[in-house]
Tab-separated table of C-alpha atoms (C1' of nucleotides) in Angstrom:
chain	number	residue	atom	x	y	z
M	1	MET	CA	-48.911	-3.629	139.427
M	2	LYS	CA	-49.508	-6.984	137.876
M	3	TYR	CA	-52.805	-6.498	136.097
M	4	SER	CA	-54.510	-3.404	134.837
M	5	VAL	CA	-57.444	-2.826	132.533
M	6	PRO	CA	-56.730	-3.014	128.790
M	7	LYS	CA	-56.064	0.312	127.140
M	8	GLY	CA	-59.163	2.355	126.568
M	9	THR	CA	-61.336	0.435	129.035
M	10	LYS	CA	-62.221	1.286	132.598
M	11	ASP	CA	-63.964	0.061	135.696
M	12	ILE	CA	-67.067	1.859	136.813
M	13	LEU	CA	-66.783	1.732	140.580
M	14	PRO	CA	-69.515	1.513	143.220
M	15	GLU	CA	-68.817	5.090	144.286
M	16	GLU	CA	-69.825	6.453	140.880
M	17	ILE	CA	-72.350	3.871	139.735
M	18	TYR	CA	-75.309	5.851	141.031
M	19	ARG	CA	-74.718	8.444	138.315
M	20	TRP	CA	-74.919	5.738	135.668
M	21	GLN	CA	-77.968	4.138	137.200
M	22	LYS	CA	-79.708	7.491	137.392
M	23	ALA	CA	-79.013	8.222	133.721
M	24	GLU	CA	-80.126	4.734	132.684
M	25	GLN	CA	-83.292	5.023	134.682
M	26	VAL	CA	-84.210	8.480	133.354
M	27	PHE	CA	-83.428	7.506	129.778
M	28	ALA	CA	-85.611	4.397	130.017
M	29	GLU	CA	-88.378	6.436	131.603
M	30	VAL	CA	-88.341	9.164	128.944
M	31	CYS	CA	-88.190	6.666	126.067
M	32	GLY	CA	-91.026	4.730	127.632
M	33	GLN	CA	-93.170	7.844	127.743
M	34	TYR	CA	-92.735	8.198	123.996
M	35	GLY	CA	-93.770	4.612	123.313
M	36	PHE	CA	-90.276	3.247	122.820
M	37	ARG	CA	-89.508	-0.199	124.198
M	38	GLU	CA	-86.145	-1.600	125.141
M	39	ILE	CA	-84.290	-3.976	122.864
M	40	ARG	CA	-81.160	-5.944	123.714
M	41	ILE	CA	-78.972	-7.147	120.903
M	42	PRO	CA	-75.745	-9.186	120.876
M	43	THR	CA	-72.389	-7.650	121.659
M	44	PHE	CA	-70.924	-9.152	118.502
M	45	GLU	CA	-72.296	-9.783	115.044
M	46	HIS	CA	-71.028	-11.123	111.740
M	47	THR	CA	-68.387	-8.718	110.457
M	48	GLU	CA	-70.270	-8.550	107.185
M	49	LEU	CA	-73.223	-6.889	108.921
M	50	PHE	CA	-71.156	-3.877	109.902
M	51	MET	CA	-69.400	-3.664	106.552
M	52	ARG	CA	-72.804	-3.458	104.940
M	53	GLY	CA	-74.688	-1.496	107.533
M	54	VAL	CA	-72.118	1.024	108.705
M	55	GLY	CA	-70.317	1.181	105.380
M	56	ASP	CA	-67.068	-0.462	104.371
M	57	THR	CA	-65.510	2.873	103.402
M	58	THR	CA	-65.944	4.387	106.847
M	59	ASP	CA	-63.061	4.748	109.286
M	60	VAL	CA	-65.105	2.941	111.889
M	61	VAL	CA	-65.235	-0.212	109.803
M	62	GLN	CA	-61.936	0.131	107.997
M	63	LYS	CA	-59.627	0.682	110.928
M	64	GLU	CA	-61.479	0.646	114.205
M	65	MET	CA	-63.287	-2.682	114.474
M	66	TYR	CA	-62.396	-5.464	116.856
M	67	THR	CA	-62.604	-8.308	114.380
M	68	PHE	CA	-61.643	-11.932	114.973
M	69	GLU	CA	-62.318	-15.369	113.642
M	70	ASP	CA	-64.214	-17.655	115.982
M	71	LYS	CA	-63.531	-21.368	116.337
M	72	GLY	CA	-66.053	-22.144	113.634
M	73	GLY	CA	-64.153	-20.005	111.140
M	74	ARG	CA	-66.716	-17.164	111.133
M	75	SER	CA	-65.537	-13.583	110.974
M	76	ILE	CA	-67.012	-11.850	113.998
M	77	SER	CA	-66.791	-8.231	115.118
M	78	LEU	CA	-67.550	-6.498	118.370
M	79	ARG	CA	-70.221	-3.919	117.602
M	80	PRO	CA	-68.797	-0.454	116.921
M	81	GLU	CA	-72.320	1.023	117.227
M	82	GLY	CA	-75.887	-0.109	117.689
M	83	THR	CA	-77.906	0.755	114.606
M	84	ALA	CA	-76.683	-2.043	112.339
M	85	GLY	CA	-77.568	-4.718	114.882
M	86	VAL	CA	-80.959	-3.218	115.596
M	87	VAL	CA	-81.758	-3.032	111.886
M	88	ARG	CA	-80.725	-6.671	111.525
M	89	SER	CA	-82.999	-7.595	114.407
M	90	PHE	CA	-85.843	-5.536	112.940
M	91	ILE	CA	-85.600	-7.428	109.648
M	92	GLU	CA	-84.848	-10.825	111.153
M	93	HIS	CA	-87.930	-10.743	113.369
M	94	GLY	CA	-90.290	-9.418	110.740
M	95	MET	CA	-90.982	-6.221	112.611
M	96	THR	CA	-92.364	-4.593	109.486
M	97	SER	CA	-95.578	-6.443	110.293
M	98	LEU	CA	-95.829	-4.810	113.717
M	99	PRO	CA	-97.922	-1.653	114.042
M	100	SER	CA	-95.859	1.254	112.748
M	101	PRO	CA	-93.871	3.115	113.803
M	102	VAL	CA	-91.724	0.460	115.446
M	103	ARG	CA	-89.708	2.175	118.143
M	104	VAL	CA	-86.924	0.698	120.227
M	105	TYR	CA	-84.278	2.058	122.544
M	106	TYR	CA	-81.117	0.482	123.866
M	107	ASN	CA	-78.301	0.820	126.345
M	108	ILE	CA	-75.180	-0.859	125.021
M	109	THR	CA	-71.436	-1.002	125.167
M	110	ALA	CA	-69.652	-0.444	121.857
M	111	PHE	CA	-66.077	-1.049	120.810
M	112	ARG	CA	-63.728	0.920	118.600
M	113	TYR	CA	-59.996	0.424	118.297
M	114	GLU	CA	-58.821	4.025	118.509
M	115	ASN	CA	-56.260	6.093	120.331
M	116	VAL	CA	-57.610	7.099	123.668
M	117	GLN	CA	-58.201	10.682	124.736
M	118	LYS	CA	-60.701	12.781	126.581
M	119	GLY	CA	-64.180	11.476	125.888
M	120	ARG	CA	-62.883	8.687	123.687
M	121	PHE	CA	-62.488	5.085	124.772
M	122	ARG	CA	-62.128	1.684	123.184
M	123	GLU	CA	-65.038	0.309	125.109
M	124	PHE	CA	-67.718	2.892	125.665
M	125	HIS	CA	-71.421	3.101	126.384
M	126	GLN	CA	-74.220	4.357	124.225
M	127	PHE	CA	-77.841	5.105	124.868
M	128	GLY	CA	-79.598	4.999	121.546
M	129	LEU	CA	-82.899	4.511	119.836
M	130	GLU	CA	-84.364	3.801	116.420
M	131	ALA	CA	-87.805	4.559	114.999
M	132	PHE	CA	-88.837	2.652	111.864
M	133	GLY	CA	-91.608	3.328	109.414
M	134	ALA	CA	-92.381	7.029	109.804
M	135	LYS	CA	-91.403	9.132	106.847
M	136	GLY	CA	-92.341	12.703	107.697
M	137	PRO	CA	-90.407	15.270	109.739
M	138	ALA	CA	-92.673	14.939	112.783
M	139	VAL	CA	-90.814	11.851	113.941
M	140	ASP	CA	-87.483	13.614	113.451
M	141	ALA	CA	-88.583	16.383	115.769
M	142	GLU	CA	-90.050	13.916	118.245
M	143	VAL	CA	-86.810	11.957	118.429
M	144	ILE	CA	-84.875	15.162	119.016
M	145	SER	CA	-87.360	16.207	121.668
M	146	ILE	CA	-86.659	12.958	123.534
M	147	LEU	CA	-83.115	14.185	123.976
M	148	THR	CA	-84.064	17.661	125.094
M	149	LEU	CA	-86.451	16.134	127.609
M	150	PHE	CA	-83.821	13.680	128.796
M	151	PHE	CA	-81.224	16.415	129.238
M	152	ALA	CA	-83.696	18.625	131.035
M	153	ARG	CA	-84.753	15.846	133.377
M	154	MET	CA	-81.124	15.137	134.180
M	155	GLY	CA	-80.634	18.797	135.027
M	156	LEU	CA	-78.488	19.719	132.035
M	157	THR	CA	-78.986	23.241	130.794
M	158	GLN	CA	-76.280	24.121	128.331
M	159	THR	CA	-76.378	21.504	125.584
M	160	HIS	CA	-76.715	22.865	122.120
M	161	LEU	CA	-78.591	21.307	119.206
M	162	CYS	CA	-77.232	21.545	115.675
M	163	ILE	CA	-79.199	20.276	112.702
M	164	ASN	CA	-78.557	19.884	109.021
M	165	SER	CA	-79.838	18.008	106.020
M	166	ILE	CA	-77.478	15.986	103.890
M	167	GLY	CA	-80.149	15.245	101.318
M	168	CYS	CA	-81.040	12.024	99.610
M	169	PRO	CA	-79.075	10.059	96.979
M	170	VAL	CA	-80.726	12.169	94.291
M	171	CYS	CA	-79.737	15.606	95.531
M	172	ARG	CA	-76.401	14.386	96.835
M	173	THR	CA	-75.283	13.196	93.416
M	174	GLU	CA	-76.208	16.542	91.983
M	175	TYR	CA	-74.552	18.393	94.849
M	176	ASN	CA	-71.335	16.374	94.529
M	177	ARG	CA	-71.186	17.518	90.924
M	178	ILE	CA	-71.598	21.152	91.993
M	179	LEU	CA	-68.976	20.755	94.713
M	180	ARG	CA	-66.433	19.260	92.340
M	181	GLU	CA	-67.059	22.141	90.015
M	182	TYR	CA	-66.387	24.585	92.847
M	183	TYR	CA	-63.235	22.870	94.081
M	184	GLN	CA	-61.791	22.003	90.674
M	185	PRO	CA	-59.812	25.240	90.070
M	186	GLY	CA	-58.130	25.186	93.517
M	187	LEU	CA	-57.672	21.446	93.789
M	188	ALA	CA	-53.919	21.493	93.190
M	189	GLY	CA	-53.371	23.611	96.316
M	190	MET	CA	-55.385	21.385	98.641
M	191	CYS	CA	-54.176	18.770	101.102
M	192	HIS	CA	-53.517	15.187	100.156
M	193	ASP	CA	-56.609	13.915	101.951
M	194	CYS	CA	-58.889	16.338	100.176
M	195	LYS	CA	-57.566	15.259	96.806
M	196	GLY	CA	-58.728	11.761	97.689
M	197	ARG	CA	-62.028	13.056	99.040
M	198	TYR	CA	-62.574	14.957	95.808
M	199	GLU	CA	-62.952	11.661	94.003
M	200	LYS	CA	-64.628	9.536	96.659
M	201	ASN	CA	-66.727	11.823	98.821
M	202	PRO	CA	-66.470	15.566	98.181
M	203	LEU	CA	-68.815	16.209	101.135
M	204	ARG	CA	-65.945	15.401	103.427
M	205	MET	CA	-63.847	18.241	102.016
M	206	LEU	CA	-66.176	20.643	103.792
M	207	ASP	CA	-64.969	19.865	107.291
M	208	CYS	CA	-61.264	19.567	106.512
M	209	LYS	CA	-59.165	21.291	109.194
M	210	GLU	CA	-56.219	22.200	106.932
M	211	PRO	CA	-56.139	26.021	106.915
M	212	HIS	CA	-56.208	26.347	103.147
M	213	CYS	CA	-58.951	23.774	102.629
M	214	HIS	CA	-60.876	25.305	105.510
M	215	THR	CA	-60.824	28.712	103.845
M	216	LEU	CA	-62.037	27.264	100.589
M	217	ALA	CA	-64.786	25.354	102.371
M	218	ALA	CA	-66.167	28.534	103.901
M	219	ASP	CA	-67.342	29.788	100.521
M	220	ALA	CA	-68.316	26.444	99.078
M	221	PRO	CA	-71.877	26.003	97.895
M	222	LYS	CA	-74.062	24.595	100.665
M	223	LEU	CA	-75.873	21.324	100.255
M	224	LEU	CA	-78.757	22.974	102.053
M	225	ASP	CA	-79.115	25.358	99.093
M	226	HIS	CA	-79.190	22.495	96.632
M	227	LEU	CA	-81.658	20.082	98.183
M	228	CYS	CA	-84.202	18.503	95.884
M	229	PRO	CA	-87.778	19.745	96.466
M	230	ASP	CA	-88.741	16.717	98.603
M	231	CYS	CA	-85.710	17.029	100.858
M	232	ARG	CA	-86.186	20.765	101.143
M	233	GLU	CA	-89.786	20.288	102.182
M	234	HIS	CA	-88.723	17.680	104.744
M	235	PHE	CA	-86.117	19.980	106.245
M	236	GLU	CA	-88.539	22.893	106.439
M	237	GLY	CA	-91.002	20.547	108.088
M	238	LEU	CA	-88.385	19.635	110.674
M	239	THR	CA	-87.580	23.239	111.575
M	240	ALA	CA	-91.294	24.046	111.752
M	241	ASN	CA	-91.875	21.087	114.078
M	242	LEU	CA	-88.958	22.098	116.305
M	243	ASP	CA	-90.276	25.661	116.413
M	244	ASP	CA	-93.704	24.342	117.392
M	245	LEU	CA	-92.154	22.420	120.270
M	246	GLY	CA	-90.087	25.405	121.323
M	247	ILE	CA	-86.802	23.556	120.866
M	248	PRO	CA	-83.944	25.892	119.961
M	249	TYR	CA	-81.437	24.785	117.325
M	250	THR	CA	-78.718	26.032	115.056
M	251	ILE	CA	-78.576	25.089	111.410
M	252	ASP	CA	-75.022	23.916	110.854
M	253	PRO	CA	-74.291	23.036	107.240
M	254	GLY	CA	-70.988	21.577	108.427
M	255	ILE	CA	-72.485	18.507	110.060
M	256	VAL	CA	-71.571	15.522	107.963
M	257	ARG	CA	-72.091	12.302	109.852
M	258	GLY	CA	-69.297	9.809	109.464
M	259	LEU	CA	-71.432	6.770	108.905
M	260	ASP	CA	-72.602	6.033	105.392
M	261	TYR	CA	-76.246	5.321	106.027
M	262	TYR	CA	-77.535	8.781	106.864
M	263	THR	CA	-80.000	10.632	104.622
M	264	ARG	CA	-81.759	13.948	105.014
M	265	THR	CA	-81.904	14.949	108.690
M	266	VAL	CA	-78.688	14.797	110.671
M	267	PHE	CA	-78.203	16.351	114.105
M	268	GLU	CA	-75.817	16.625	117.011
M	269	PHE	CA	-75.909	17.803	120.573
M	270	VAL	CA	-72.605	19.453	121.351
M	271	SER	CA	-70.859	20.805	124.398
M	272	ASP	CA	-67.549	22.492	124.950
M	273	HIS	CA	-66.749	20.620	128.140
M	274	VAL	CA	-65.679	17.339	126.610
M	275	GLY	CA	-62.465	18.483	124.931
M	276	THR	CA	-62.375	18.219	121.185
M	277	GLN	CA	-64.846	15.369	121.387
M	278	GLY	CA	-67.692	17.788	121.929
M	279	THR	CA	-70.358	15.646	120.345
M	280	ILE	CA	-72.393	14.130	123.133
M	281	CYS	CA	-74.966	12.734	120.843
M	282	GLY	CA	-75.287	12.262	117.113
M	283	GLY	CA	-78.053	10.947	114.960
M	284	GLY	CA	-80.101	11.220	111.873
M	285	ARG	CA	-82.397	9.652	109.354
M	286	TYR	CA	-81.494	6.568	107.333
M	287	ASP	CA	-84.228	5.987	104.816
M	288	GLY	CA	-82.345	3.527	102.626
M	289	LEU	CA	-80.685	1.394	105.290
M	290	VAL	CA	-83.322	-1.254	105.992
M	291	GLU	CA	-83.756	-2.003	102.318
M	292	MET	CA	-80.028	-2.058	101.756
M	293	MET	CA	-79.705	-4.615	104.546
M	294	GLY	CA	-82.176	-6.876	102.803
M	295	GLY	CA	-85.454	-5.733	104.324
M	296	GLN	CA	-88.376	-3.905	102.798
M	297	SER	CA	-88.133	-0.231	102.001
M	298	VAL	CA	-88.734	1.214	105.448
M	299	PRO	CA	-87.525	4.657	106.520
M	300	GLY	CA	-85.827	5.062	109.864
M	301	ILE	CA	-84.285	7.562	112.216
M	302	GLY	CA	-82.211	7.217	115.336
M	303	PHE	CA	-79.412	8.541	117.459
M	304	ALA	CA	-76.669	7.376	119.742
M	305	MET	CA	-75.491	9.204	122.827
M	306	GLY	CA	-72.044	8.682	124.322
M	307	VAL	CA	-72.807	7.999	127.958
M	308	GLU	CA	-69.276	8.793	129.159
M	309	ARG	CA	-69.395	12.121	127.350
M	310	PHE	CA	-72.849	12.794	128.671
M	311	LEU	CA	-71.746	12.144	132.248
M	312	MET	CA	-68.687	14.368	131.756
M	313	GLU	CA	-71.045	17.103	130.728
M	314	VAL	CA	-73.228	16.487	133.768
M	315	GLU	CA	-70.114	16.834	135.897
M	316	ALA	CA	-68.866	19.921	134.064
M	317	GLN	CA	-72.194	21.672	134.495
M	318	GLY	CA	-72.068	20.921	138.190
M	319	VAL	CA	-75.338	19.028	138.200
M	320	ALA	CA	-75.924	17.244	141.481
M	321	ILE	CA	-77.376	13.761	141.202
M	322	GLU	CA	-79.049	12.680	144.416
M	323	ARG	CA	-78.274	9.307	145.923
M	324	THR	CA	-80.955	7.542	147.843
M	325	PRO	CA	-79.546	5.310	150.575
M	326	ASP	CA	-80.125	1.580	150.267
M	327	VAL	CA	-79.269	0.964	153.887
M	328	HIS	CA	-81.516	2.874	156.262
M	329	LEU	CA	-80.500	1.556	159.636
M	330	TYR	CA	-77.340	0.466	161.386
M	331	ILE	CA	-77.834	-1.777	164.401
M	332	ALA	CA	-74.944	-1.486	166.848
M	333	ALA	CA	-74.569	-4.294	169.372
M	334	MET	CA	-72.776	-4.081	172.738
M	335	SER	CA	-72.434	-7.750	173.567
M	336	THR	CA	-72.334	-11.135	171.887
M	337	GLU	CA	-75.941	-11.785	172.882
M	338	ALA	CA	-76.985	-8.418	171.526
M	339	ALA	CA	-75.077	-9.143	168.292
M	340	VAL	CA	-77.079	-12.337	167.784
M	341	PHE	CA	-80.266	-10.436	168.401
M	342	ALA	CA	-79.099	-7.680	166.016
M	343	ARG	CA	-78.441	-10.125	163.187
M	344	LYS	CA	-81.852	-11.712	163.619
M	345	LEU	CA	-83.564	-8.324	163.718
M	346	ALA	CA	-81.610	-7.167	160.657
M	347	PHE	CA	-82.660	-10.229	158.648
M	348	SER	CA	-86.236	-9.742	159.657
M	349	LEU	CA	-86.232	-6.036	158.728
M	350	ARG	CA	-84.668	-6.821	155.352
M	351	LYS	CA	-87.401	-9.361	154.680
M	352	ALA	CA	-89.840	-6.545	155.346
M	353	GLY	CA	-88.002	-4.387	152.814
M	354	VAL	CA	-85.925	-2.168	155.085
M	355	GLY	CA	-82.215	-2.089	154.299
M	356	CYS	CA	-80.004	-2.416	157.349
M	357	GLU	CA	-76.529	-3.375	158.441
M	358	THR	CA	-74.955	-4.817	161.500
M	359	ASP	CA	-71.348	-5.528	162.463
M	360	LEU	CA	-69.429	-8.228	160.588
M	361	MET	CA	-65.937	-7.248	161.720
M	362	GLY	CA	-66.111	-8.117	165.401
M	363	ARG	CA	-65.715	-4.441	166.199
M	364	SER	CA	-65.988	-2.735	169.530
M	365	PHE	CA	-69.178	-0.830	170.217
M	366	ASN	CA	-67.416	2.453	169.641
M	367	ALA	CA	-65.869	1.316	166.388
M	368	GLN	CA	-69.319	0.226	165.199
M	369	LEU	CA	-70.587	3.755	165.756
M	370	LYS	CA	-67.654	5.240	163.907
M	371	TYR	CA	-68.320	2.917	161.013
M	372	ALA	CA	-72.000	3.865	160.978
M	373	GLY	CA	-71.024	7.538	160.948
M	374	LYS	CA	-68.627	7.071	158.058
M	375	THR	CA	-71.016	5.139	155.854
M	376	GLY	CA	-73.599	7.876	156.208
M	377	VAL	CA	-76.424	5.549	157.223
M	378	PRO	CA	-79.386	7.742	158.204
M	379	TYR	CA	-80.556	5.854	161.341
M	380	LEU	CA	-78.869	4.102	164.204
M	381	MET	CA	-80.193	1.627	166.772
M	382	VAL	CA	-78.204	0.600	169.841
M	383	LEU	CA	-78.703	-2.825	171.386
M	384	GLY	CA	-77.256	-3.775	174.757
M	385	ASP	CA	-78.308	-6.270	177.378
M	386	ASP	CA	-80.639	-3.656	178.882
M	387	GLU	CA	-82.537	-3.206	175.657
M	388	ILE	CA	-82.914	-6.915	175.121
M	389	ALA	CA	-84.158	-7.395	178.674
M	390	SER	CA	-86.637	-4.536	178.423
M	391	GLN	CA	-87.428	-4.993	174.721
M	392	LYS	CA	-87.105	-1.232	174.352
M	393	SER	CA	-84.572	0.753	172.380
M	394	ARG	CA	-84.228	4.024	170.523
M	395	ILE	CA	-83.716	4.882	166.889
M	396	LYS	CA	-81.437	7.847	166.368
M	397	ASN	CA	-81.582	10.125	163.360
M	398	MET	CA	-77.898	10.566	162.528
M	399	LYS	CA	-78.424	13.950	160.982
M	400	ASP	CA	-80.062	15.785	163.882
M	401	GLY	CA	-79.296	13.380	166.731
M	402	VAL	CA	-82.961	13.078	167.712
M	403	GLN	CA	-83.819	9.717	169.281
M	404	THR	CA	-87.179	8.021	169.101
M	405	GLU	CA	-88.254	5.344	171.570
M	406	ILE	CA	-89.280	2.023	169.955
M	407	ASP	CA	-90.512	-1.365	171.054
M	408	LEU	CA	-88.243	-4.207	169.853
M	409	SER	CA	-91.080	-6.709	169.708
M	410	ASN	CA	-93.060	-4.453	167.395
M	411	GLN	CA	-91.358	-4.643	164.022
M	412	SER	CA	-93.931	-2.593	162.145
M	413	GLY	CA	-93.484	0.097	164.779
M	414	ILE	CA	-89.748	0.139	164.086
M	415	ILE	CA	-90.330	0.390	160.366
M	416	ALA	CA	-92.921	3.104	160.834
M	417	THR	CA	-90.492	5.093	162.979
M	418	ILE	CA	-87.856	4.947	160.254
M	419	LEU	CA	-90.288	5.807	157.489
M	420	ASN	CA	-92.069	8.551	159.437
M	421	SER	CA	-88.989	10.317	160.630
M	422	LYS	CA	-87.760	10.179	157.055
M	423	LEU	CA	-90.433	12.716	156.288
M	424	HIS	CA	-88.641	15.180	158.533
M	425	ASP	CA	-85.307	14.949	156.688
O	1	G	C1'	-51.543	5.389	112.351
O	2	U	C1'	-48.765	10.422	113.897
O	3	G	C1'	-46.895	14.082	117.604
O	4	G	C1'	-46.216	16.159	122.837
O	5	A	C1'	-46.330	15.519	128.318
O	6	A	C1'	-46.577	12.304	132.412
O	7	U	C1'	-46.017	7.566	135.580
O	8	U	C1'	-43.220	7.446	143.455
O	9	A	C1'	-48.486	4.168	149.150
O	10	G	C1'	-55.655	2.967	147.915
O	11	C	C1'	-55.960	8.728	146.453
O	12	U	C1'	-53.411	13.723	145.837
O	13	C	C1'	-48.403	14.767	145.630
O	14	A	C1'	-43.169	15.868	147.793
O	15	G	C1'	-38.142	14.015	147.231
O	16	U	C1'	-33.054	12.322	145.952
O	17	U	C1'	-27.138	17.553	141.725
O	18	G	C1'	-26.567	8.960	141.607
O	19	G	C1'	-25.103	6.809	148.101
O	20	U	C1'	-27.355	3.167	154.408
O	21	U	C1'	-33.754	2.383	156.438
O	22	A	C1'	-38.002	6.697	150.099
O	23	G	C1'	-41.680	10.951	152.928
O	24	A	C1'	-46.398	14.075	153.834
O	25	G	C1'	-51.674	14.855	153.798
O	26	C	C1'	-56.119	12.214	153.081
O	27	G	C1'	-58.045	7.258	153.370
O	28	C	C1'	-57.760	2.261	155.867
O	29	U	C1'	-57.166	-0.818	160.741
O	30	A	C1'	-56.897	-0.389	165.936
O	31	G	C1'	-56.457	2.233	170.670
O	32	U	C1'	-57.603	6.535	174.002
O	33	U	C1'	-63.493	5.254	174.848
O	34	U	C1'	-68.955	-1.596	176.654
O	35	G	C1'	-73.690	3.115	176.659
O	36	U	C1'	-74.082	6.837	171.342
O	37	G	C1'	-70.779	8.665	165.272
O	38	G	C1'	-68.341	12.946	162.441
O	39	C	C1'	-63.541	16.244	166.080
O	40	A	C1'	-58.850	15.382	168.571
O	41	C	C1'	-54.600	12.551	169.995
O	42	U	C1'	-51.648	7.837	169.597
O	43	A	C1'	-50.101	3.522	167.119
O	44	G	C1'	-50.197	0.147	162.947
O	45	A	C1'	-50.700	-1.829	158.026
O	46	G	C1'	-49.664	-0.407	153.113
O	47	G	C1'	-44.140	0.844	148.085
O	48	U	C1'	-39.971	-4.670	143.828
O	49	C	C1'	-40.359	4.410	142.942
O	50	G	C1'	-44.998	1.465	135.700
O	51	U	C1'	-42.118	-2.791	133.315
O	52	G	C1'	-37.575	-4.683	130.868
O	53	G	C1'	-32.679	-3.772	129.543
O	54	G	C1'	-28.066	-0.607	129.751
O	55	U	C1'	-24.212	2.728	132.128
O	56	U	C1'	-22.065	2.621	137.227
O	57	C	C1'	-18.636	0.189	142.926
O	58	G	C1'	-23.846	1.672	143.601
O	59	A	C1'	-29.905	3.632	139.792
O	60	U	C1'	-36.307	5.658	142.178
O	61	C	C1'	-32.813	9.544	139.898
O	62	C	C1'	-28.738	9.109	133.890
O	63	C	C1'	-29.537	6.391	128.782
O	64	C	C1'	-32.585	3.044	125.573
O	65	A	C1'	-36.889	0.283	124.768
O	66	U	C1'	-41.808	-0.854	126.122
O	67	A	C1'	-46.645	-0.383	128.556
O	68	U	C1'	-50.250	2.769	130.416
O	69	U	C1'	-52.529	7.604	131.269
O	70	C	C1'	-53.480	12.557	129.669
O	71	C	C1'	-53.441	16.146	125.540
O	72	A	C1'	-53.639	17.032	120.219
O	73	C	C1'	-54.191	15.322	114.757
O	74	C	C1'	-57.502	11.853	112.017
O	75	C	C1'	-62.281	10.243	112.903
O	76	C	C1'	-66.313	9.638	115.970
O	77	A	C1'	-70.376	8.765	120.831
RNA sequence: GUGGAAUUAGCUCAGUUGGUUAGAGCGCUAGUUUGUGGCACUAGAGGUCGUGGGUUCGAUCCCCAUAUUCCACCCCA
């Protein structure tokens, strides 16, 4: 094989595209119902934007970005996620002066240079959204409810919501101090990574998988128990709002989002069908991000959903996604004259909005029927010299074999026959 | 970045203890079948056995390297 896709990328083929289109359509529809509008941002940005916005200590920025210098000497990176670009756009276009909250959703590809495995690719797709300007927990719950509604509308039943609060800079500084105090006596026995984390980001020690560190983490003081009064009130507000909406959740003090900008609310939707990459969707609040990126002090919250992981989950839960046929009618022709007539009729029906096909392979009449059967087209019309002479033919419902007489000179009658008999499917 | 497994037709997979011309099922094209498809039967097309080296009289098979895929670690969507 001479050419194949680059590692970690893949083609999405016509035979599976309907699942993607369905998800895109439902996501857009649900977001729209909440007052979110679509935004489209560039695939690449200045590298600096991601170093600032995502955080230059994160793995994503440190070792996973596709970074290159363009011909003008600029350092450019393919986006590893969507939030940084959206925040840039929000600031750049003065969206603080729009009526608040400013709410946008997006459907993007993102790029991370990682080793490939189940549910993890180098180019992948995210549905995401951001809501700017609302400070209270109501918006947190509303954003989460978008996801539960989306999942429900897609027919997913088993996704599980986990929430946590990672506090604000104030309580986190205090909590880091408490954590270091807790870990200090046992530090010598911990793994190499955790020794580094102890200095830089003790929060990360909590989800270390090393058996010894894991045991220690189990009894570590919880950030949730050390939130400052404001953060505590916000978190209680969130759980109250979720309860009001009847959205079930688990409080998981172990959720520590890997991107630097999160504050207070963080959440995930997880599944156990996607291998170890069980996180279908992750998000949270980022109250300091807009200001840090050079805008005004505007709070924000958002999430990103891995579309590949989501679709794997759809598959694993055995959810059927219906496909509506684009082509309604196949016109089979028995002679050259009939074929000419068939092509003209097909063009005319398409102009009227009815999808149809006719032979392009020079096939025998019988082969045309076989083809029609294989493509699953719902209706068939046969044209021979007799039909053209009499201007009468029949439309056959391929499912039940029932044929309906039609008049070839009466196009609206043909269309009506197709549409009416559709009701009987 | 680290470790394990795999790679033979479009797809799913056999196979050769190293030996002429590498197989099956499905799919594809056509025929049986100018007057109604899915079934059946028949025929055909389709492979540098992932790629590059090495050992050998001879390699799809053994050895080395490399790429890709899958799984796991790390981290994330």
